[in-house]
């Protein structure tokens, strides 16, 4: 099978590409900076350039045995959510989704499956109980972004292409992503929960994320949304205590809620 990965230079994309290439899949990662990433991708993974917005230059790579994994989108963390940043975050997800639909419409043969990224932020803040794939979308900014992200490839349904939506929790990996940033304060003995620590914290290990992606991509009966998360979510305080124990550091220094709002603005409420 040929696998095209949009947004494949991040944590999930790199791990998935390496896993597929090890099993001798033909893997092509589409990147806006192909020269920068060619030497950094796993062995056996091809990197091709694209503009991040359209199907120009890669639609012809689609065949009847192709799987497309659309992970493209700027990370929500890293800067305050100004009005301009909100527009960029949303557009960085909608444009690639529309490009996938346009590419498939122009392709000589339809791909076998499209895996569309999303996140458990789709459901909005929740402190009352478990959520399933049938739970309604939330109404805060991350929820609206996720809903638009998923809808960006909804046009595939009329084209008869199997579409899988992955609503992913926080992906944990020691080398990349959120976990190294979480670990940093503990290295200096100043780790602890965020705010009151009551916030739910859903997570998934990178190996489980890749295994779930492979299963959904390769299983013909899999369609629609799937939550990719550990079976039992923790609170932020519980996760902080576990992280401190694993790192042999105390977890005693909470970050006050007002400080989070001062630094992150609206993002601090998620």
PDB file of N, CA and C in Angstrom, residues 194-258:
ATOM      1  N   UNK A 194      -1.298  22.040  37.327  1.00  0.00           N
ATOM      2  CA  UNK A 194      -1.673  23.329  36.748  1.00  0.00           C
ATOM      3  C   UNK A 194      -2.978  23.789  37.389  1.00  0.00           C
ATOM      4  N   UNK A 195      -2.982  24.988  37.937  1.00  0.00           N
ATOM      5  CA  UNK A 195      -4.183  25.493  38.582  1.00  0.00           C
ATOM      6  C   UNK A 195      -4.579  24.612  39.749  1.00  0.00           C
ATOM      7  N   UNK A 196      -5.890  24.302  39.836  1.00  0.00           N
ATOM      8  CA  UNK A 196      -6.352  23.469  40.955  1.00  0.00           C
ATOM      9  C   UNK A 196      -6.134  21.982  40.706  1.00  0.00           C
ATOM     10  N   UNK A 197      -5.697  21.616  39.497  1.00  0.00           N
ATOM     11  CA  UNK A 197      -5.390  20.221  39.189  1.00  0.00           C
ATOM     12  C   UNK A 197      -6.585  19.340  38.923  1.00  0.00           C
ATOM     13  N   UNK A 198      -7.794  19.908  38.935  1.00  0.00           N
ATOM     14  CA  UNK A 198      -9.002  19.095  38.758  1.00  0.00           C
ATOM     15  C   UNK A 198      -9.329  18.801  37.295  1.00  0.00           C
ATOM     16  N   UNK A 199      -8.615  19.455  36.386  1.00  0.00           N
ATOM     17  CA  UNK A 199      -8.935  19.287  34.968  1.00  0.00           C
ATOM     18  C   UNK A 199      -8.690  17.834  34.528  1.00  0.00           C
ATOM     19  N   UNK A 200      -9.609  17.248  33.740  1.00  0.00           N
ATOM     20  CA  UNK A 200      -9.348  15.904  33.203  1.00  0.00           C
ATOM     21  C   UNK A 200      -8.129  15.927  32.286  1.00  0.00           C
ATOM     22  N   UNK A 201      -7.358  14.876  32.332  1.00  0.00           N
ATOM     23  CA  UNK A 201      -6.178  14.768  31.477  1.00  0.00           C
ATOM     24  C   UNK A 201      -6.235  13.417  30.772  1.00  0.00           C
ATOM     25  N   UNK A 202      -6.640  13.434  29.518  1.00  0.00           N
ATOM     26  CA  UNK A 202      -6.694  12.220  28.704  1.00  0.00           C
ATOM     27  C   UNK A 202      -5.420  12.133  27.883  1.00  0.00           C
ATOM     28  N   UNK A 203      -4.886  10.937  27.750  1.00  0.00           N
ATOM     29  CA  UNK A 203      -3.592  10.779  27.095  1.00  0.00           C
ATOM     30  C   UNK A 203      -3.548   9.449  26.341  1.00  0.00           C
ATOM     31  N   UNK A 204      -2.541   9.324  25.483  1.00  0.00           N
ATOM     32  CA  UNK A 204      -2.284   8.070  24.784  1.00  0.00           C
ATOM     33  C   UNK A 204      -0.790   8.002  24.495  1.00  0.00           C
ATOM     34  N   UNK A 205      -0.198   6.832  24.635  1.00  0.00           N
ATOM     35  CA  UNK A 205       1.216   6.666  24.321  1.00  0.00           C
ATOM     36  C   UNK A 205       1.395   6.634  22.805  1.00  0.00           C
ATOM     37  N   UNK A 206       2.532   7.130  22.330  1.00  0.00           N
ATOM     38  CA  UNK A 206       2.762   7.215  20.891  1.00  0.00           C
ATOM     39  C   UNK A 206       2.690   5.839  20.224  1.00  0.00           C
ATOM     40  N   UNK A 207       3.147   4.793  20.896  1.00  0.00           N
ATOM     41  CA  UNK A 207       3.070   3.452  20.294  1.00  0.00           C
ATOM     42  C   UNK A 207       1.622   2.998  20.119  1.00  0.00           C
ATOM     43  N   UNK A 208       0.770   3.321  21.084  1.00  0.00           N
ATOM     44  CA  UNK A 208      -0.650   2.978  20.967  1.00  0.00           C
ATOM     45  C   UNK A 208      -1.326   3.820  19.887  1.00  0.00           C
ATOM     46  N   UNK A 209      -0.916   5.076  19.778  1.00  0.00           N
ATOM     47  CA  UNK A 209      -1.462   5.951  18.731  1.00  0.00           C
ATOM     48  C   UNK A 209      -1.163   5.380  17.344  1.00  0.00           C
ATOM     49  N   UNK A 210       0.065   4.975  17.132  1.00  0.00           N
ATOM     50  CA  UNK A 210       0.453   4.412  15.834  1.00  0.00           C
ATOM     51  C   UNK A 210      -0.266   3.092  15.576  1.00  0.00           C
ATOM     52  N   UNK A 211      -0.359   2.249  16.595  1.00  0.00           N
ATOM     53  CA  UNK A 211      -1.054   0.961  16.429  1.00  0.00           C
ATOM     54  C   UNK A 211      -2.521   1.185  16.075  1.00  0.00           C
ATOM     55  N   UNK A 212      -3.155   2.179  16.721  1.00  0.00           N
ATOM     56  CA  UNK A 212      -4.559   2.470  16.418  1.00  0.00           C
ATOM     57  C   UNK A 212      -4.698   3.001  14.996  1.00  0.00           C
ATOM     58  N   UNK A 213      -3.798   3.865  14.595  1.00  0.00           N
ATOM     59  CA  UNK A 213      -3.830   4.393  13.224  1.00  0.00           C
ATOM     60  C   UNK A 213      -3.694   3.265  12.201  1.00  0.00           C
ATOM     61  N   UNK A 214      -2.756   2.373  12.440  1.00  0.00           N
ATOM     62  CA  UNK A 214      -2.575   1.250  11.529  1.00  0.00           C
ATOM     63  C   UNK A 214      -3.841   0.397  11.460  1.00  0.00           C
ATOM     64  N   UNK A 215      -4.426   0.098  12.607  1.00  0.00           N
ATOM     65  CA  UNK A 215      -5.636  -0.725  12.638  1.00  0.00           C
ATOM     66  C   UNK A 215      -6.767  -0.065  11.857  1.00  0.00           C
ATOM     67  N   UNK A 216      -6.988   1.220  12.089  1.00  0.00           N
ATOM     68  CA  UNK A 216      -8.091   1.920  11.429  1.00  0.00           C
ATOM     69  C   UNK A 216      -7.842   2.080   9.936  1.00  0.00           C
ATOM     70  N   UNK A 217      -6.599   2.276   9.569  1.00  0.00           N
ATOM     71  CA  UNK A 217      -6.254   2.433   8.155  1.00  0.00           C
ATOM     72  C   UNK A 217      -6.442   1.116   7.406  1.00  0.00           C
ATOM     73  N   UNK A 218      -6.125   0.020   8.039  1.00  0.00           N
ATOM     74  CA  UNK A 218      -6.099  -1.279   7.369  1.00  0.00           C
ATOM     75  C   UNK A 218      -7.389  -2.071   7.515  1.00  0.00           C
ATOM     76  N   UNK A 219      -8.301  -1.630   8.386  1.00  0.00           N
ATOM     77  CA  UNK A 219      -9.542  -2.373   8.639  1.00  0.00           C
ATOM     78  C   UNK A 219     -10.671  -1.778   7.810  1.00  0.00           C
ATOM     79  N   UNK A 220     -11.137  -2.519   6.837  1.00  0.00           N
ATOM     80  CA  UNK A 220     -12.099  -1.992   5.865  1.00  0.00           C
ATOM     81  C   UNK A 220     -13.427  -1.585   6.493  1.00  0.00           C
ATOM     82  N   UNK A 221     -13.803  -2.213   7.585  1.00  0.00           N
ATOM     83  CA  UNK A 221     -15.103  -1.898   8.187  1.00  0.00           C
ATOM     84  C   UNK A 221     -15.048  -0.657   9.081  1.00  0.00           C
ATOM     85  N   UNK A 222     -13.867  -0.106   9.317  1.00  0.00           N
ATOM     86  CA  UNK A 222     -13.722   1.050  10.208  1.00  0.00           C
ATOM     87  C   UNK A 222     -14.070   2.332   9.455  1.00  0.00           C
ATOM     88  N   UNK A 223     -15.088   3.037   9.916  1.00  0.00           N
ATOM     89  CA  UNK A 223     -15.471   4.321   9.335  1.00  0.00           C
ATOM     90  C   UNK A 223     -15.953   5.248  10.446  1.00  0.00           C
ATOM     91  N   UNK A 224     -15.891   6.543  10.175  1.00  0.00           N
ATOM     92  CA  UNK A 224     -16.406   7.514  11.122  1.00  0.00           C
ATOM     93  C   UNK A 224     -15.406   7.857  12.214  1.00  0.00           C
ATOM     94  N   UNK A 225     -15.880   8.494  13.305  1.00  0.00           N
ATOM     95  CA  UNK A 225     -14.972   8.966  14.349  1.00  0.00           C
ATOM     96  C   UNK A 225     -14.598   7.877  15.355  1.00  0.00           C
ATOM     97  N   UNK A 226     -13.354   7.956  15.837  1.00  0.00           N
ATOM     98  CA  UNK A 226     -12.855   7.079  16.886  1.00  0.00           C
ATOM     99  C   UNK A 226     -12.052   7.915  17.876  1.00  0.00           C
ATOM    100  N   UNK A 227     -12.315   7.709  19.175  1.00  0.00           N
ATOM    101  CA  UNK A 227     -11.527   8.366  20.207  1.00  0.00           C
ATOM    102  C   UNK A 227     -10.258   7.557  20.457  1.00  0.00           C
ATOM    103  N   UNK A 228      -9.101   8.194  20.313  1.00  0.00           N
ATOM    104  CA  UNK A 228      -7.826   7.537  20.597  1.00  0.00           C
ATOM    105  C   UNK A 228      -7.314   8.078  21.918  1.00  0.00           C
ATOM    106  N   UNK A 229      -7.513   7.308  22.970  1.00  0.00           N
ATOM    107  CA  UNK A 229      -7.187   7.761  24.322  1.00  0.00           C
ATOM    108  C   UNK A 229      -7.027   6.550  25.225  1.00  0.00           C
ATOM    109  N   UNK A 230      -6.321   6.729  26.327  1.00  0.00           N
ATOM    110  CA  UNK A 230      -6.223   5.670  27.321  1.00  0.00           C
ATOM    111  C   UNK A 230      -7.610   5.375  27.880  1.00  0.00           C
ATOM    112  N   UNK A 231      -7.844   4.164  28.370  1.00  0.00           N
ATOM    113  CA  UNK A 231      -9.196   3.802  28.823  1.00  0.00           C
ATOM    114  C   UNK A 231      -9.710   4.665  29.963  1.00  0.00           C
ATOM    115  N   UNK A 232      -8.824   5.103  30.863  1.00  0.00           N
ATOM    116  CA  UNK A 232      -9.262   5.835  32.043  1.00  0.00           C
ATOM    117  C   UNK A 232      -8.528   7.165  32.147  1.00  0.00           C
ATOM    118  N   UNK A 233      -9.209   8.301  31.919  1.00  0.00           N
ATOM    119  CA  UNK A 233      -8.517   9.593  32.049  1.00  0.00           C
ATOM    120  C   UNK A 233      -8.146   9.879  33.495  1.00  0.00           C
ATOM    121  N   UNK A 234      -7.106  10.672  33.671  1.00  0.00           N
ATOM    122  CA  UNK A 234      -6.672  11.124  34.985  1.00  0.00           C
ATOM    123  C   UNK A 234      -7.058  12.581  35.163  1.00  0.00           C
ATOM    124  N   UNK A 235      -6.919  13.086  36.379  1.00  0.00           N
ATOM    125  CA  UNK A 235      -6.942  14.535  36.548  1.00  0.00           C
ATOM    126  C   UNK A 235      -5.512  15.042  36.359  1.00  0.00           C
ATOM    127  N   UNK A 236      -5.388  16.334  36.140  1.00  0.00           N
ATOM    128  CA  UNK A 236      -4.062  16.910  35.993  1.00  0.00           C
ATOM    129  C   UNK A 236      -3.219  16.684  37.248  1.00  0.00           C
ATOM    130  N   UNK A 237      -3.858  16.755  38.423  1.00  0.00           N
ATOM    131  CA  UNK A 237      -3.129  16.540  39.668  1.00  0.00           C
ATOM    132  C   UNK A 237      -2.619  15.109  39.770  1.00  0.00           C
ATOM    133  N   UNK A 238      -3.461  14.132  39.379  1.00  0.00           N
ATOM    134  CA  UNK A 238      -3.042  12.734  39.421  1.00  0.00           C
ATOM    135  C   UNK A 238      -1.881  12.480  38.470  1.00  0.00           C
ATOM    136  N   UNK A 239      -1.983  13.017  37.251  1.00  0.00           N
ATOM    137  CA  UNK A 239      -0.897  12.838  36.293  1.00  0.00           C
ATOM    138  C   UNK A 239       0.381  13.491  36.813  1.00  0.00           C
ATOM    139  N   UNK A 240       0.260  14.668  37.420  1.00  0.00           N
ATOM    140  CA  UNK A 240       1.439  15.372  37.934  1.00  0.00           C
ATOM    141  C   UNK A 240       2.121  14.559  39.023  1.00  0.00           C
ATOM    142  N   UNK A 241       1.333  13.928  39.907  1.00  0.00           N
ATOM    143  CA  UNK A 241       1.918  13.101  40.961  1.00  0.00           C
ATOM    144  C   UNK A 241       2.655  11.901  40.367  1.00  0.00           C
ATOM    145  N   UNK A 242       2.047  11.265  39.354  1.00  0.00           N
ATOM    146  CA  UNK A 242       2.683  10.107  38.713  1.00  0.00           C
ATOM    147  C   UNK A 242       3.975  10.534  38.023  1.00  0.00           C
ATOM    148  N   UNK A 243       3.934  11.660  37.320  1.00  0.00           N
ATOM    149  CA  UNK A 243       5.129  12.141  36.621  1.00  0.00           C
ATOM    150  C   UNK A 243       6.247  12.436  37.616  1.00  0.00           C
ATOM    151  N   UNK A 244       5.895  13.079  38.740  1.00  0.00           N
ATOM    152  CA  UNK A 244       6.903  13.350  39.757  1.00  0.00           C
ATOM    153  C   UNK A 244       7.497  12.071  40.332  1.00  0.00           C
ATOM    154  N   UNK A 245       6.643  11.066  40.563  1.00  0.00           N
ATOM    155  CA  UNK A 245       7.129   9.795  41.107  1.00  0.00           C
ATOM    156  C   UNK A 245       8.071   9.103  40.130  1.00  0.00           C
ATOM    157  N   UNK A 246       7.708   9.092  38.848  1.00  0.00           N
ATOM    158  CA  UNK A 246       8.546   8.446  37.840  1.00  0.00           C
ATOM    159  C   UNK A 246       9.887   9.164  37.716  1.00  0.00           C
ATOM    160  N   UNK A 247       9.867  10.491  37.817  1.00  0.00           N
ATOM    161  CA  UNK A 247      11.101  11.270  37.683  1.00  0.00           C
ATOM    162  C   UNK A 247      11.841  11.417  39.012  1.00  0.00           C
ATOM    163  N   UNK A 248      11.266  10.848  40.091  1.00  0.00           N
ATOM    164  CA  UNK A 248      11.859  10.949  41.419  1.00  0.00           C
ATOM    165  C   UNK A 248      12.042  12.408  41.825  1.00  0.00           C
ATOM    166  N   UNK A 249      10.974  13.147  41.621  1.00  0.00           N
ATOM    167  CA  UNK A 249      10.948  14.561  41.978  1.00  0.00           C
ATOM    168  C   UNK A 249       9.637  14.849  42.703  1.00  0.00           C
ATOM    169  N   UNK A 250       9.611  15.869  43.554  1.00  0.00           N
ATOM    170  CA  UNK A 250       8.349  16.252  44.194  1.00  0.00           C
ATOM    171  C   UNK A 250       7.386  16.867  43.192  1.00  0.00           C
ATOM    172  N   UNK A 251       6.111  16.787  43.497  1.00  0.00           N
ATOM    173  CA  UNK A 251       5.075  17.425  42.672  1.00  0.00           C
ATOM    174  C   UNK A 251       4.250  18.316  43.590  1.00  0.00           C
ATOM    175  N   UNK A 252       4.887  19.397  44.038  1.00  0.00           N
ATOM    176  CA  UNK A 252       4.320  20.206  45.110  1.00  0.00           C
ATOM    177  C   UNK A 252       4.069  21.649  44.739  1.00  0.00           C
ATOM    178  N   UNK A 253       4.514  22.081  43.574  1.00  0.00           N
ATOM    179  CA  UNK A 253       4.474  23.510  43.245  1.00  0.00           C
ATOM    180  C   UNK A 253       3.423  23.754  42.173  1.00  0.00           C
ATOM    181  N   UNK A 254       2.181  24.020  42.538  1.00  0.00           N
ATOM    182  CA  UNK A 254       1.153  24.267  41.517  1.00  0.00           C
ATOM    183  C   UNK A 254       1.380  25.589  40.807  1.00  0.00           C
ATOM    184  N   UNK A 255       1.009  25.626  39.550  1.00  0.00           N
ATOM    185  CA  UNK A 255       1.028  26.876  38.804  1.00  0.00           C
ATOM    186  C   UNK A 255      -0.322  27.549  38.997  1.00  0.00           C
ATOM    187  N   UNK A 256      -0.375  28.751  39.602  1.00  0.00           N
ATOM    188  CA  UNK A 256      -1.670  29.371  39.894  1.00  0.00           C
ATOM    189  C   UNK A 256      -2.483  29.630  38.637  1.00  0.00           C
ATOM    190  N   UNK A 257      -3.794  29.524  38.758  1.00  0.00           N
ATOM    191  CA  UNK A 257      -4.682  29.734  37.611  1.00  0.00           C
ATOM    192  C   UNK A 257      -4.503  31.123  37.019  1.00  0.00           C
ATOM    193  N   UNK A 258      -4.298  32.155  37.882  1.00  0.00           N
ATOM    194  CA  UNK A 258      -4.169  33.515  37.347  1.00  0.00           C
ATOM    195  C   UNK A 258      -2.900  33.654  36.516  1.00  0.00           C
TER     196      UNK A 258
END
